[in-house]
Amino acid sequence: MEGRTDNIYQFKPFVAAGNVHPIRLLTLLPNKNFDDDLRCEVNHTSLEDKPEFEALSYTWGNPKDVVPLLLHDQTFHVTKNLASALRHLRYTYEPRVLWVDALCINQSDIPERNQQIPQMREIYDVGGAKRVVVWLGEVKNAKIAINFCERLLKEPPEFALLPGYDLEWEACYELLVEMPWWSRAWIIQEVIHKNTVIVHIGNLEPVSIEYICDVSSTFNNAWDVKIRLQRIPDQNALISATKSKSPLKSFVPLPGKDWSSSVRAQKHLMKAAFNIQDIRAATKGDSSNLHLNLPALVMVFRNQDTTDFRDKIYAFLGIANRGPIWHQIPIDYNLSKKSFYTIVVRAFINNPNNSLIPLLMVESHHRPVVRDQELPSWVSDYTLKQNYISQMHTSTATSFSADKGFPSVEQEPRFLESLNCEVLVLRGIYVGVIADTYKARITNDEDLAGFDDVKLIRHNEDPQNRHRDFVRSPLYPWDTTDPDITGENPLVSHSNTSWGPIHSEIGDIIIVAVGSLVPLVLREFEDGKYLFVGACWLIEHEIQDLTKLNVDPGFSRVMFGSACEGLPDDYKAEMFSLY
């Protein structure tokens, strides 16, 4: 932990003992005075001994903002947020036994961290901790927020639209969106199992995780209504709307917030609450029934926060299927970012059930497409936030079948072993080249916040290709200064304007690769050498229903395999080497 430069207490190493799973447990000594020094002890045991303890789920906070406590009467520094949690959890007259990562794992001992990570699931699940204790933090006006959400549950929907509740909305937003715990990656593994989970918020009485997720869901639904209505800041219209039972026609904006910019934060941070709730409900709390795909977990929770880049993957190993992918990923905190993420993506691609879908996680607004960056262009940097369009390309890929009909003769992707496996060779068929790009921005639907991170592309097809004359009507209303998109140029109604990656450029090629369910965009930087740019949707007409992509006639037939129709069984696909 950063900032911990003068700890006197030194951890005693674990003693290896066959198949035993050793752990440390923290004994939090009692005190009648809240502000008195924190005094603790740590003791060695094993999961096989079935010790009785509670496991703490919390967020570290600023690693440089630390305070001392006494561990076996010796100084040891922890973050202020952890110290606050321990003070609130400390009993008055009896000790409390907890498992706390910062105090039960020697964070400076890499081999020990490597050894303890695989045990996390067993520590938090039934058979380990008797229950999980969540420390959400000290939240100003938390009681006001809880009471308001409970009222939202009981009142008719139009109640959420009435003016005069600024303090309540601010309190809810702070508790259910802004608290760092919601954005932490590790919380998913820590609370989705069948164990009892209780949530502490400051000095309030603890509540169940089910209750806090219900409260979050209630707030989110009401919040969505307010976001949609922010464009009509007319109080009289609002009152009229509530009386006429038409709540989606007016809105009184709250002071002091940039609500449009908060849409993405709200949707991102609420994802944790919804997935916790959904997974626990779907499995009836029995984590032994979980059959979760690791690449899918990483995709869904990509934007959750971690301190260490490796934890973007490790945080989900405990709840993922322990199949071929799981066994290919080493737990080693000594691995560099380049080595580790390359291993991860190779493992994802080598799994036949995932094909090339993991490549769709590469694109990020924050990552330029250049040759000499830290990672190969086809390797995702999971520390970067992924824009909405990229996430949608990934999550909806199975709706398409661009590689349908490809002859299956030695066509799988492979790696050039002579280059430390940093070159991915795809086999595929050339579809076309990007002739124009346009930056588009959706202007009149807040539900689509994030769609501004897309390029409209128009491409010329391979003269040998059989499919031409794409027609493009807008999927959604676009706001752009380009005359072709605004309709001032008649060519737009007769050309193929589709959705491309945010970093698309004129001259980038479009291919359909074996194992890719959607077309891919590549950039040639030397003869026969390419950089990966991202995925694209080829569109002919207006898309009618985003929930039925696999049958929507607006898409080009290339999205459903037309590029591969009629290929002979001995067809040798072109090779595309990605660096």
Coordinates of C-alpha atoms in Angstrom, one line a residue:
M1 CA 0.0 0.0 0.0
E2 CA 1.4 3.4 -1.0
G3 CA 2.1 5.7 1.8
R4 CA 2.8 2.9 4.3
T5 CA 6.5 3.7 4.8
D6 CA 7.0 3.2 8.5
N7 CA 5.1 0.1 9.5
I8 CA 6.6 -1.6 12.5
Y9 CA 4.5 -4.7 12.4
Q10 CA 5.8 -7.4 10.0
F11 CA 3.7 -10.2 8.6
K12 CA 4.8 -13.8 9.4
P13 CA 4.8 -15.9 6.3
F14 CA 2.5 -18.8 5.8
V15 CA 3.8 -22.3 6.3
A16 CA 3.2 -24.6 3.3
A17 CA 1.1 -27.7 4.3
G18 CA 0.0 -29.7 1.3
N19 CA -3.5 -29.0 0.1
V20 CA -4.4 -26.8 3.1
H21 CA -5.6 -23.3 2.2
P22 CA -4.0 -21.0 4.7
I23 CA -5.5 -17.6 5.6
R24 CA -5.0 -14.9 8.2
L25 CA -7.9 -13.6 10.2
L26 CA -8.1 -10.2 11.9
T27 CA -9.4 -9.9 15.4
L28 CA -10.8 -6.4 16.0
L29 CA -10.6 -5.7 19.7
P30 CA -13.5 -4.1 21.4
N31 CA -13.7 -0.5 22.8
K32 CA -16.5 1.6 24.3
N33 CA -15.1 4.8 22.8
F34 CA -15.6 5.3 19.1
D35 CA -12.6 7.5 18.6
D36 CA -10.1 5.4 20.6
D37 CA -7.2 3.7 18.8
L38 CA -8.0 0.8 16.7
R39 CA -6.3 -2.3 18.2
C40 CA -6.2 -5.6 16.3
E41 CA -4.5 -8.9 16.1
V42 CA -3.9 -11.3 13.1
N43 CA -3.7 -15.0 13.5
H44 CA -3.0 -17.9 11.0
T45 CA -5.6 -20.6 10.3
S46 CA -6.9 -22.4 7.3
L47 CA -10.2 -22.7 5.5
E48 CA -10.1 -26.4 6.3
D49 CA -10.3 -25.6 10.0
K50 CA -13.7 -24.0 9.4
P51 CA -13.0 -20.8 11.5
E52 CA -15.9 -18.5 12.2
F53 CA -15.4 -15.0 10.7
E54 CA -17.0 -12.3 8.6
A55 CA -15.5 -11.1 5.3
L56 CA -15.3 -7.4 4.6
S57 CA -16.2 -5.9 1.2
Y58 CA -15.1 -2.3 0.9
T59 CA -13.0 0.1 -1.2
W60 CA -9.5 1.0 -0.1
G61 CA -9.7 4.7 -1.0
N62 CA -6.7 6.9 -1.6
P63 CA -3.7 4.6 -0.9
K64 CA -1.6 7.7 0.1
D65 CA -4.2 8.9 2.6
V66 CA -3.4 6.5 5.5
V67 CA -3.7 6.5 9.3
P68 CA -2.1 4.2 11.9
L69 CA -3.7 1.4 13.9
L70 CA -2.1 -1.0 16.3
L71 CA -1.5 -4.6 15.2
H72 CA -0.2 -6.7 18.1
D73 CA 0.6 -3.3 19.7
Q74 CA 2.8 -2.4 16.7
T75 CA 2.1 0.4 14.3
F76 CA 0.5 -0.5 10.9
H77 CA -1.0 1.9 8.4
V78 CA -4.3 1.5 6.6
T79 CA -6.3 3.8 4.4
K80 CA -8.7 6.2 6.1
N81 CA -11.7 4.5 4.5
L82 CA -10.7 1.1 6.0
A83 CA -10.0 2.7 9.4
S84 CA -13.5 4.3 9.2
A85 CA -15.0 0.9 8.4
L86 CA -13.3 -0.8 11.3
R87 CA -14.4 1.9 13.8
H88 CA -18.0 1.5 12.7
L89 CA -17.8 -2.3 12.9
R90 CA -16.0 -2.5 16.2
Y91 CA -18.0 -4.0 19.0
T92 CA -18.2 -2.4 22.4
Y93 CA -17.6 -5.5 24.6
E94 CA -16.4 -8.4 22.5
P95 CA -13.9 -8.9 19.7
R96 CA -15.0 -9.2 16.1
V97 CA -13.2 -11.6 13.7
L98 CA -12.9 -10.4 10.1
W99 CA -11.2 -11.2 6.9
V100 CA -9.9 -7.9 5.4
D101 CA -7.6 -8.1 2.4
A102 CA -5.3 -5.2 3.4
L103 CA -4.6 -6.8 6.8
C104 CA -4.9 -10.5 6.0
I105 CA -2.7 -10.6 2.9
N106 CA 0.8 -9.2 2.9
Q107 CA 0.3 -6.9 0.0
S108 CA 4.1 -6.4 -0.5
D109 CA 4.7 -10.2 -0.9
I110 CA 3.9 -11.0 -4.5
P111 CA 4.1 -14.8 -4.1
E112 CA 1.7 -14.6 -1.2
R113 CA -0.7 -12.5 -3.2
N114 CA -0.5 -15.0 -6.1
Q115 CA -1.3 -17.8 -3.7
Q116 CA -4.2 -16.1 -1.9
I117 CA -6.2 -14.8 -5.0
P118 CA -7.5 -18.3 -6.0
Q119 CA -9.0 -18.6 -2.5
M120 CA -11.1 -15.5 -2.7
R121 CA -14.3 -17.3 -3.8
E122 CA -14.0 -19.8 -0.9
I123 CA -13.4 -17.0 1.6
Y124 CA -16.5 -15.0 0.7
D125 CA -18.8 -17.9 -0.1
V126 CA -20.7 -20.2 2.3
G127 CA -18.1 -22.6 3.8
G128 CA -15.8 -19.7 4.4
A129 CA -17.2 -16.5 6.0
K130 CA -20.4 -16.9 8.0
R131 CA -21.5 -13.7 6.2
V132 CA -20.2 -10.8 4.1
V133 CA -20.1 -7.3 5.5
V134 CA -20.2 -4.4 3.0
W135 CA -18.9 -1.0 4.1
L136 CA -20.5 1.4 1.7
G137 CA -19.0 4.4 3.5
E138 CA -20.0 7.5 5.4
V139 CA -22.6 9.2 3.3
K140 CA -24.1 12.6 4.2
N141 CA -27.9 12.5 4.3
A142 CA -27.9 8.7 3.8
K143 CA -31.0 8.3 5.9
I144 CA -32.8 11.0 3.8
A145 CA -31.8 9.0 0.6
I146 CA -33.1 5.7 2.0
N147 CA -36.4 7.2 3.2
F148 CA -36.9 8.9 -0.1
C149 CA -36.4 5.7 -2.1
E150 CA -38.8 3.9 0.2
R151 CA -41.3 6.6 -0.6
L152 CA -40.7 6.2 -4.3
L153 CA -41.7 2.6 -3.9
K154 CA -45.1 3.5 -2.4
E155 CA -46.0 6.6 -4.3
P156 CA -47.4 6.7 -7.9
P157 CA -44.9 7.3 -10.6
E158 CA -45.6 11.0 -11.1
F159 CA -44.4 11.6 -7.5
A160 CA -40.9 11.5 -8.8
L161 CA -41.5 14.4 -11.1
L162 CA -42.8 16.9 -8.5
P163 CA -40.5 19.9 -7.6
G164 CA -39.2 20.5 -4.1
Y165 CA -37.1 17.5 -3.5
D166 CA -33.7 18.7 -4.5
L167 CA -32.0 17.6 -1.3
E168 CA -33.5 14.1 -1.5
W169 CA -32.3 13.6 -5.1
E170 CA -28.9 14.8 -4.3
A171 CA -28.7 12.4 -1.3
C172 CA -29.8 9.5 -3.4
Y173 CA -27.3 10.3 -6.2
E174 CA -24.4 10.4 -3.7
L175 CA -25.4 7.2 -2.0
L176 CA -26.3 5.1 -5.0
V177 CA -24.1 6.4 -7.8
E178 CA -21.2 8.4 -6.4
M179 CA -19.9 6.1 -3.6
P180 CA -16.8 4.3 -4.9
W181 CA -17.9 0.9 -3.7
W182 CA -20.3 0.6 -6.6
S183 CA -17.6 1.1 -9.2
R184 CA -15.1 -1.5 -7.7
A185 CA -14.5 -4.6 -9.7
W186 CA -14.0 -7.0 -6.8
I187 CA -17.4 -6.4 -5.3
I188 CA -19.1 -8.7 -7.9
Q189 CA -17.2 -11.7 -6.7
E190 CA -17.6 -10.7 -3.1
V191 CA -21.4 -10.5 -3.0
I192 CA -23.1 -12.6 -5.7
H193 CA -22.9 -16.0 -3.9
K194 CA -25.5 -17.6 -1.6
N195 CA -23.9 -16.2 1.6
T196 CA -25.7 -13.6 3.7
V197 CA -24.6 -10.1 2.7
I198 CA -25.3 -7.0 4.9
V199 CA -24.5 -3.4 4.0
H200 CA -23.3 -0.8 6.5
I201 CA -23.8 2.9 5.7
G202 CA -22.2 5.1 8.3
N203 CA -24.1 4.9 11.6
L204 CA -27.3 3.6 10.1
E205 CA -28.6 0.1 11.0
P206 CA -27.2 -2.4 8.5
V207 CA -29.5 -3.6 5.7
S208 CA -29.4 -6.6 3.3
I209 CA -27.8 -6.5 -0.1
E210 CA -31.2 -7.3 -1.6
Y211 CA -32.7 -4.3 0.1
I212 CA -30.0 -1.9 -1.1
C213 CA -30.2 -3.3 -4.7
D214 CA -34.0 -2.8 -4.6
V215 CA -33.5 0.8 -3.5
S216 CA -30.9 1.3 -6.2
S217 CA -33.3 -0.1 -8.8
T218 CA -36.1 2.2 -7.6
F219 CA -33.9 5.3 -7.8
N220 CA -32.5 4.3 -11.2
N221 CA -36.0 4.0 -12.7
A222 CA -37.1 7.4 -11.3
W223 CA -33.8 9.0 -12.3
D224 CA -34.2 7.8 -15.9
V225 CA -37.5 9.6 -16.1
K226 CA -35.9 12.8 -14.8
I227 CA -33.0 12.6 -17.3
R228 CA -35.4 12.1 -20.2
L229 CA -37.4 15.1 -19.2
Q230 CA -34.6 17.6 -18.6
R231 CA -35.3 19.5 -21.9
I232 CA -38.6 21.0 -20.7
P233 CA -37.7 23.0 -17.6
D234 CA -41.2 24.4 -17.2
Q235 CA -42.7 23.9 -13.8
N236 CA -46.3 24.5 -15.0
A237 CA -45.9 22.0 -17.8
L238 CA -44.5 19.5 -15.2
I239 CA -47.6 19.9 -13.0
S240 CA -49.8 19.6 -16.0
A241 CA -48.0 16.5 -17.1
T242 CA -48.4 14.8 -13.7
K243 CA -52.1 15.6 -13.6
S244 CA -52.6 14.3 -17.2
K245 CA -50.6 11.1 -16.4
S246 CA -48.1 12.0 -19.1
P247 CA -44.9 12.2 -17.1
L248 CA -42.6 12.0 -20.1
K249 CA -43.3 15.5 -21.3
S250 CA -41.8 17.9 -18.8
F251 CA -39.0 18.2 -16.3
V252 CA -37.7 20.5 -13.6
P253 CA -33.9 20.2 -13.6
L254 CA -32.1 20.1 -10.3
P255 CA -29.6 22.8 -9.5
G256 CA -25.9 22.3 -9.4
K257 CA -25.7 19.3 -11.6
D258 CA -24.7 18.8 -15.3
W259 CA -27.4 16.1 -15.8
S260 CA -26.6 15.3 -19.4
S261 CA -23.0 14.5 -18.5
S262 CA -24.1 12.4 -15.6
V263 CA -26.2 10.0 -17.7
R264 CA -23.3 7.7 -18.5
A265 CA -21.9 7.7 -15.0
Q266 CA -25.3 6.8 -13.6
K267 CA -25.9 4.0 -16.1
H268 CA -22.3 2.6 -15.6
L269 CA -22.4 2.7 -11.8
M270 CA -25.9 1.3 -11.5
K271 CA -24.7 -1.7 -13.6
A272 CA -23.1 -3.2 -10.5
A273 CA -26.3 -3.1 -8.5
F274 CA -28.4 -4.6 -11.3
N275 CA -26.0 -7.5 -12.0
I276 CA -25.6 -8.3 -8.3
Q277 CA -29.4 -8.5 -8.0
D278 CA -29.9 -10.4 -11.2
I279 CA -27.2 -13.0 -10.6
R280 CA -28.2 -13.7 -7.0
A281 CA -31.8 -14.0 -8.1
A282 CA -31.1 -16.2 -11.2
T283 CA -29.0 -18.7 -9.1
K284 CA -31.2 -18.3 -6.0
G285 CA -28.0 -17.3 -4.3
D286 CA -26.3 -20.6 -5.0
S287 CA -22.9 -19.8 -6.6
S288 CA -22.3 -23.5 -7.3
N289 CA -24.9 -23.1 -10.1
L290 CA -23.0 -20.3 -11.8
H291 CA -21.7 -21.0 -15.3
L292 CA -20.2 -17.6 -16.1
N293 CA -18.0 -17.1 -19.0
L294 CA -14.8 -15.2 -18.1
P295 CA -14.7 -13.1 -21.3
A296 CA -18.3 -12.2 -20.9
L297 CA -17.7 -11.1 -17.3
V298 CA -14.8 -9.0 -18.3
M299 CA -16.9 -7.4 -21.1
V300 CA -19.9 -6.6 -18.8
F301 CA -17.8 -5.2 -16.0
R302 CA -15.0 -3.7 -18.1
N303 CA -15.5 -0.2 -16.7
Q304 CA -15.4 -1.2 -13.1
D305 CA -12.4 0.1 -11.2
T306 CA -9.3 -1.7 -10.0
T307 CA -6.0 -0.4 -8.5
D308 CA -3.9 -3.1 -10.3
F309 CA -4.3 -3.6 -14.0
R310 CA -4.2 -7.4 -13.5
D311 CA -7.2 -7.3 -11.2
K312 CA -9.3 -6.3 -14.3
I313 CA -9.2 -10.1 -14.9
Y314 CA -8.4 -11.6 -11.5
A315 CA -11.5 -10.0 -9.9
F316 CA -13.7 -12.3 -11.9
L317 CA -11.7 -15.6 -11.9
G318 CA -13.4 -16.7 -8.7
I319 CA -16.9 -16.7 -10.3
A320 CA -15.9 -17.8 -13.8
N321 CA -16.1 -21.3 -15.2
R322 CA -13.0 -23.2 -14.4
G323 CA -12.6 -24.4 -18.0
P324 CA -9.9 -24.1 -20.6
I325 CA -9.7 -20.3 -20.4
W326 CA -9.5 -20.2 -16.7
H327 CA -6.5 -22.6 -16.7
Q328 CA -4.6 -20.6 -19.3
I329 CA -4.4 -17.5 -17.2
P330 CA -1.6 -17.5 -14.7
I331 CA -2.0 -15.7 -11.4
D332 CA 1.2 -13.7 -11.2
Y333 CA 1.5 -10.1 -10.1
N334 CA 5.0 -10.0 -11.5
L335 CA 3.7 -10.1 -15.1
S336 CA 4.0 -6.9 -17.1
K337 CA 0.9 -5.3 -18.6
K338 CA 1.9 -6.3 -22.1
S339 CA 2.7 -9.9 -21.2
F340 CA -0.4 -10.4 -19.0
Y341 CA -3.0 -8.9 -21.4
T342 CA -1.5 -10.7 -24.4
I343 CA -1.8 -14.0 -22.5
V344 CA -5.4 -13.1 -21.6
V345 CA -6.5 -12.3 -25.1
R346 CA -4.8 -15.3 -26.5
A347 CA -6.6 -17.5 -24.0
F348 CA -9.9 -15.8 -24.9
I349 CA -9.3 -16.3 -28.6
N350 CA -8.1 -19.9 -28.3
N351 CA -11.4 -20.9 -26.7
P352 CA -13.5 -22.1 -29.7
N353 CA -16.7 -21.0 -28.0
N354 CA -15.7 -17.3 -28.1
S355 CA -14.1 -17.2 -31.5
L356 CA -13.0 -13.6 -32.3
I357 CA -15.6 -11.8 -30.2
P358 CA -12.8 -10.9 -27.6
L359 CA -11.2 -8.7 -30.3
L360 CA -14.3 -6.4 -30.1
M361 CA -13.2 -5.4 -26.6
V362 CA -10.1 -3.6 -28.0
E363 CA -11.6 -0.4 -29.3
S364 CA -11.6 2.5 -26.9
H365 CA -12.0 6.2 -27.4
H366 CA -8.9 6.7 -25.3
R367 CA -6.7 4.4 -27.4
P368 CA -5.3 5.6 -30.7
V369 CA -4.5 3.1 -33.5
V370 CA -0.7 3.3 -33.8
R371 CA 2.1 0.9 -34.4
D372 CA 4.4 1.3 -31.5
Q373 CA 2.1 1.5 -28.5
E374 CA 2.4 -0.4 -25.3
L375 CA 0.3 -3.3 -26.5
P376 CA -0.2 -5.1 -29.8
S377 CA -3.2 -3.5 -31.6
W378 CA -5.3 -6.6 -31.2
V379 CA -4.8 -6.9 -27.4
S380 CA -7.3 -5.1 -25.3
D381 CA -6.1 -2.5 -22.7
Y382 CA -8.7 -3.4 -20.1
T383 CA -7.7 -0.4 -18.0
L384 CA -9.3 2.0 -20.6
K385 CA -13.0 2.7 -20.5
Q386 CA -14.8 1.4 -23.5
N387 CA -17.3 3.6 -25.3
Y388 CA -20.9 2.5 -25.7
I389 CA -20.8 1.6 -29.4
S390 CA -17.8 -0.7 -28.8
Q391 CA -19.6 -2.4 -25.9
M392 CA -22.7 -2.8 -28.1
H393 CA -20.7 -4.3 -30.9
T394 CA -19.4 -6.9 -28.4
S395 CA -22.6 -7.7 -26.6
T396 CA -24.7 -8.0 -29.8
A397 CA -22.1 -9.9 -31.9
T398 CA -24.0 -13.2 -31.6
S399 CA -26.9 -11.6 -33.5
F400 CA -24.9 -11.7 -36.7
S401 CA -23.1 -14.4 -38.7
A402 CA -20.7 -12.6 -41.1
D403 CA -18.4 -15.6 -41.4
K404 CA -21.3 -18.1 -42.1
G405 CA -20.4 -20.5 -44.9
F406 CA -16.6 -20.1 -44.6
P407 CA -14.9 -23.4 -45.5
S408 CA -13.5 -24.9 -42.3
V409 CA -10.1 -26.1 -43.7
E410 CA -7.4 -25.0 -41.4
Q411 CA -8.9 -21.6 -41.1
E412 CA -8.6 -20.9 -37.4
P413 CA -6.7 -17.9 -36.1
R414 CA -3.1 -18.5 -35.1
F415 CA -0.1 -16.8 -33.6
L416 CA 3.4 -16.3 -34.9
E417 CA 5.4 -18.1 -32.3
S418 CA 8.7 -16.7 -33.5
L419 CA 7.6 -13.2 -32.5
N420 CA 6.7 -14.0 -28.9
C421 CA 3.1 -14.6 -30.0
E422 CA 2.6 -10.9 -30.4
V423 CA 1.3 -11.3 -34.0
L424 CA -2.2 -12.6 -34.6
V425 CA -2.8 -14.0 -38.0
L426 CA -6.5 -13.9 -39.2
R427 CA -7.8 -15.7 -42.2
G428 CA -10.6 -14.0 -44.1
I429 CA -12.0 -12.4 -47.1
Y430 CA -11.7 -8.7 -48.2
V431 CA -15.0 -6.8 -48.3
G432 CA -14.0 -3.3 -49.1
V433 CA -12.1 -0.1 -48.2
I434 CA -13.4 2.9 -46.3
A435 CA -13.8 5.8 -48.7
D436 CA -15.2 8.5 -46.3
T437 CA -15.7 9.0 -42.6
Y438 CA -18.0 11.4 -40.7
K439 CA -18.1 12.2 -37.0
A440 CA -21.7 11.8 -36.0
R441 CA -23.5 12.9 -32.9
I442 CA -27.0 11.9 -31.8
T443 CA -28.9 14.9 -30.5
N444 CA -32.4 14.1 -29.3
D445 CA -32.5 10.9 -27.2
E446 CA -30.6 10.8 -23.8
D447 CA -31.1 7.1 -23.7
L448 CA -28.5 6.9 -26.4
A449 CA -25.8 8.8 -24.5
G450 CA -22.6 7.4 -25.8
F451 CA -23.6 7.0 -29.4
D452 CA -21.5 10.1 -30.2
D453 CA -18.5 7.8 -30.1
V454 CA -19.0 6.4 -33.6
K455 CA -17.8 7.2 -37.1
L456 CA -20.2 7.0 -40.0
I457 CA -18.3 5.3 -42.8
R458 CA -18.9 4.9 -46.5
H459 CA -16.9 2.2 -48.2
N460 CA -16.2 1.1 -51.7
E461 CA -16.4 -2.6 -52.3
D462 CA -14.0 -5.0 -53.8
P463 CA -14.8 -5.1 -57.6
Q464 CA -14.9 -8.9 -57.3
N465 CA -17.5 -8.7 -54.5
R466 CA -21.0 -9.6 -55.6
H467 CA -22.9 -7.3 -53.3
R468 CA -23.3 -3.6 -54.2
D469 CA -25.6 -0.6 -54.1
F470 CA -25.9 -0.2 -50.4
V471 CA -28.5 2.3 -49.3
R472 CA -28.3 4.2 -46.0
S473 CA -31.1 5.8 -44.0
P474 CA -30.3 7.1 -40.6
L475 CA -30.6 4.6 -37.7
Y476 CA -31.1 7.6 -35.4
P477 CA -31.2 11.4 -36.0
W478 CA -27.7 12.6 -36.6
D479 CA -26.3 16.1 -36.0
T480 CA -23.3 16.9 -38.1
T481 CA -22.0 19.7 -40.2
D482 CA -21.2 17.4 -43.1
P483 CA -23.6 18.0 -46.0
D484 CA -23.7 14.4 -47.1
I485 CA -25.2 13.4 -43.7
T486 CA -27.6 16.3 -43.4
G487 CA -29.1 15.5 -46.8
E488 CA -27.8 18.4 -48.8
N489 CA -25.9 16.0 -51.1
P490 CA -28.1 13.5 -52.9
L491 CA -25.4 10.9 -53.0
V492 CA -26.1 9.9 -49.4
S493 CA -29.3 8.1 -50.4
H494 CA -27.4 5.9 -52.8
S495 CA -24.2 5.1 -50.9
N496 CA -23.3 2.7 -48.2
T497 CA -23.0 4.8 -45.0
S498 CA -22.4 2.4 -42.1
W499 CA -21.2 2.4 -38.5
G500 CA -17.4 2.2 -38.0
P501 CA -15.0 2.4 -35.2
I502 CA -14.3 5.8 -33.7
H503 CA -10.8 5.8 -35.0
S504 CA -11.7 4.8 -38.6
E505 CA -9.8 6.5 -41.4
I506 CA -10.1 6.7 -45.1
G507 CA -8.2 3.8 -46.6
D508 CA -8.9 1.3 -43.8
I509 CA -10.0 -2.0 -45.1
I510 CA -13.0 -4.1 -44.1
I511 CA -12.8 -7.9 -43.9
V512 CA -14.8 -10.8 -42.8
A513 CA -12.5 -13.1 -40.8
V514 CA -13.0 -16.7 -39.9
G515 CA -14.4 -16.7 -36.4
S516 CA -15.7 -13.1 -36.6
L517 CA -19.4 -12.7 -36.4
V518 CA -19.2 -9.1 -37.6
P519 CA -17.0 -7.4 -40.2
L520 CA -13.6 -6.0 -38.9
V521 CA -11.8 -2.9 -39.8
L522 CA -8.0 -3.1 -40.3
R523 CA -5.3 -0.6 -41.2
E524 CA -2.3 -1.6 -43.3
F525 CA 1.0 0.1 -42.1
E526 CA 3.4 -2.0 -44.2
D527 CA 2.9 -4.4 -47.0
G528 CA 0.9 -7.3 -45.5
K529 CA 1.0 -6.0 -42.0
Y530 CA -2.0 -4.6 -40.3
L531 CA -3.3 -2.8 -37.1
F532 CA -6.6 -3.7 -35.6
V533 CA -9.1 -0.8 -35.6
G534 CA -12.4 -2.3 -34.5
A535 CA -15.7 -3.8 -35.6
C536 CA -18.3 -2.3 -37.9
W537 CA -21.9 -2.6 -38.8
L538 CA -22.7 -2.5 -42.5
I539 CA -26.1 -1.0 -43.0
E540 CA -28.4 -0.7 -46.1
H541 CA -31.6 0.7 -44.7
E542 CA -33.0 2.2 -41.5
I543 CA -32.8 -0.2 -38.5
Q544 CA -36.2 -0.9 -37.1
D545 CA -35.6 -2.7 -33.8
L546 CA -32.4 -2.9 -31.8
T547 CA -33.8 -5.9 -29.9
K548 CA -34.2 -8.0 -33.1
L549 CA -30.9 -7.3 -34.9
N550 CA -30.6 -10.8 -36.3
V551 CA -33.8 -10.4 -38.4
D552 CA -33.7 -6.7 -39.1
P553 CA -33.7 -6.1 -42.9
G554 CA -31.8 -2.8 -42.5
F555 CA -28.5 -4.6 -42.3
S556 CA -26.3 -5.5 -45.3
R557 CA -26.4 -9.1 -46.2
V558 CA -22.7 -9.2 -45.5
M559 CA -23.6 -9.2 -41.8
F560 CA -25.3 -12.6 -42.3
G561 CA -22.7 -14.4 -44.4
S562 CA -23.2 -13.2 -48.0
A563 CA -19.5 -12.5 -48.4
C564 CA -18.8 -16.3 -47.9
E565 CA -21.6 -17.6 -50.1
G566 CA -20.5 -20.0 -52.9
L567 CA -16.9 -20.3 -51.7
P568 CA -15.4 -23.7 -52.7
D569 CA -14.5 -26.2 -50.0
D570 CA -10.8 -25.8 -50.8
Y571 CA -10.9 -22.0 -50.7
K572 CA -7.8 -20.6 -49.2
A573 CA -8.6 -17.5 -47.3
E574 CA -6.3 -14.4 -47.4
M575 CA -4.0 -14.0 -44.4
F576 CA -4.0 -10.8 -42.4
S577 CA -1.2 -10.4 -39.9
L578 CA -2.1 -8.1 -37.0
Y579 CA 0.6 -6.4 -35.0

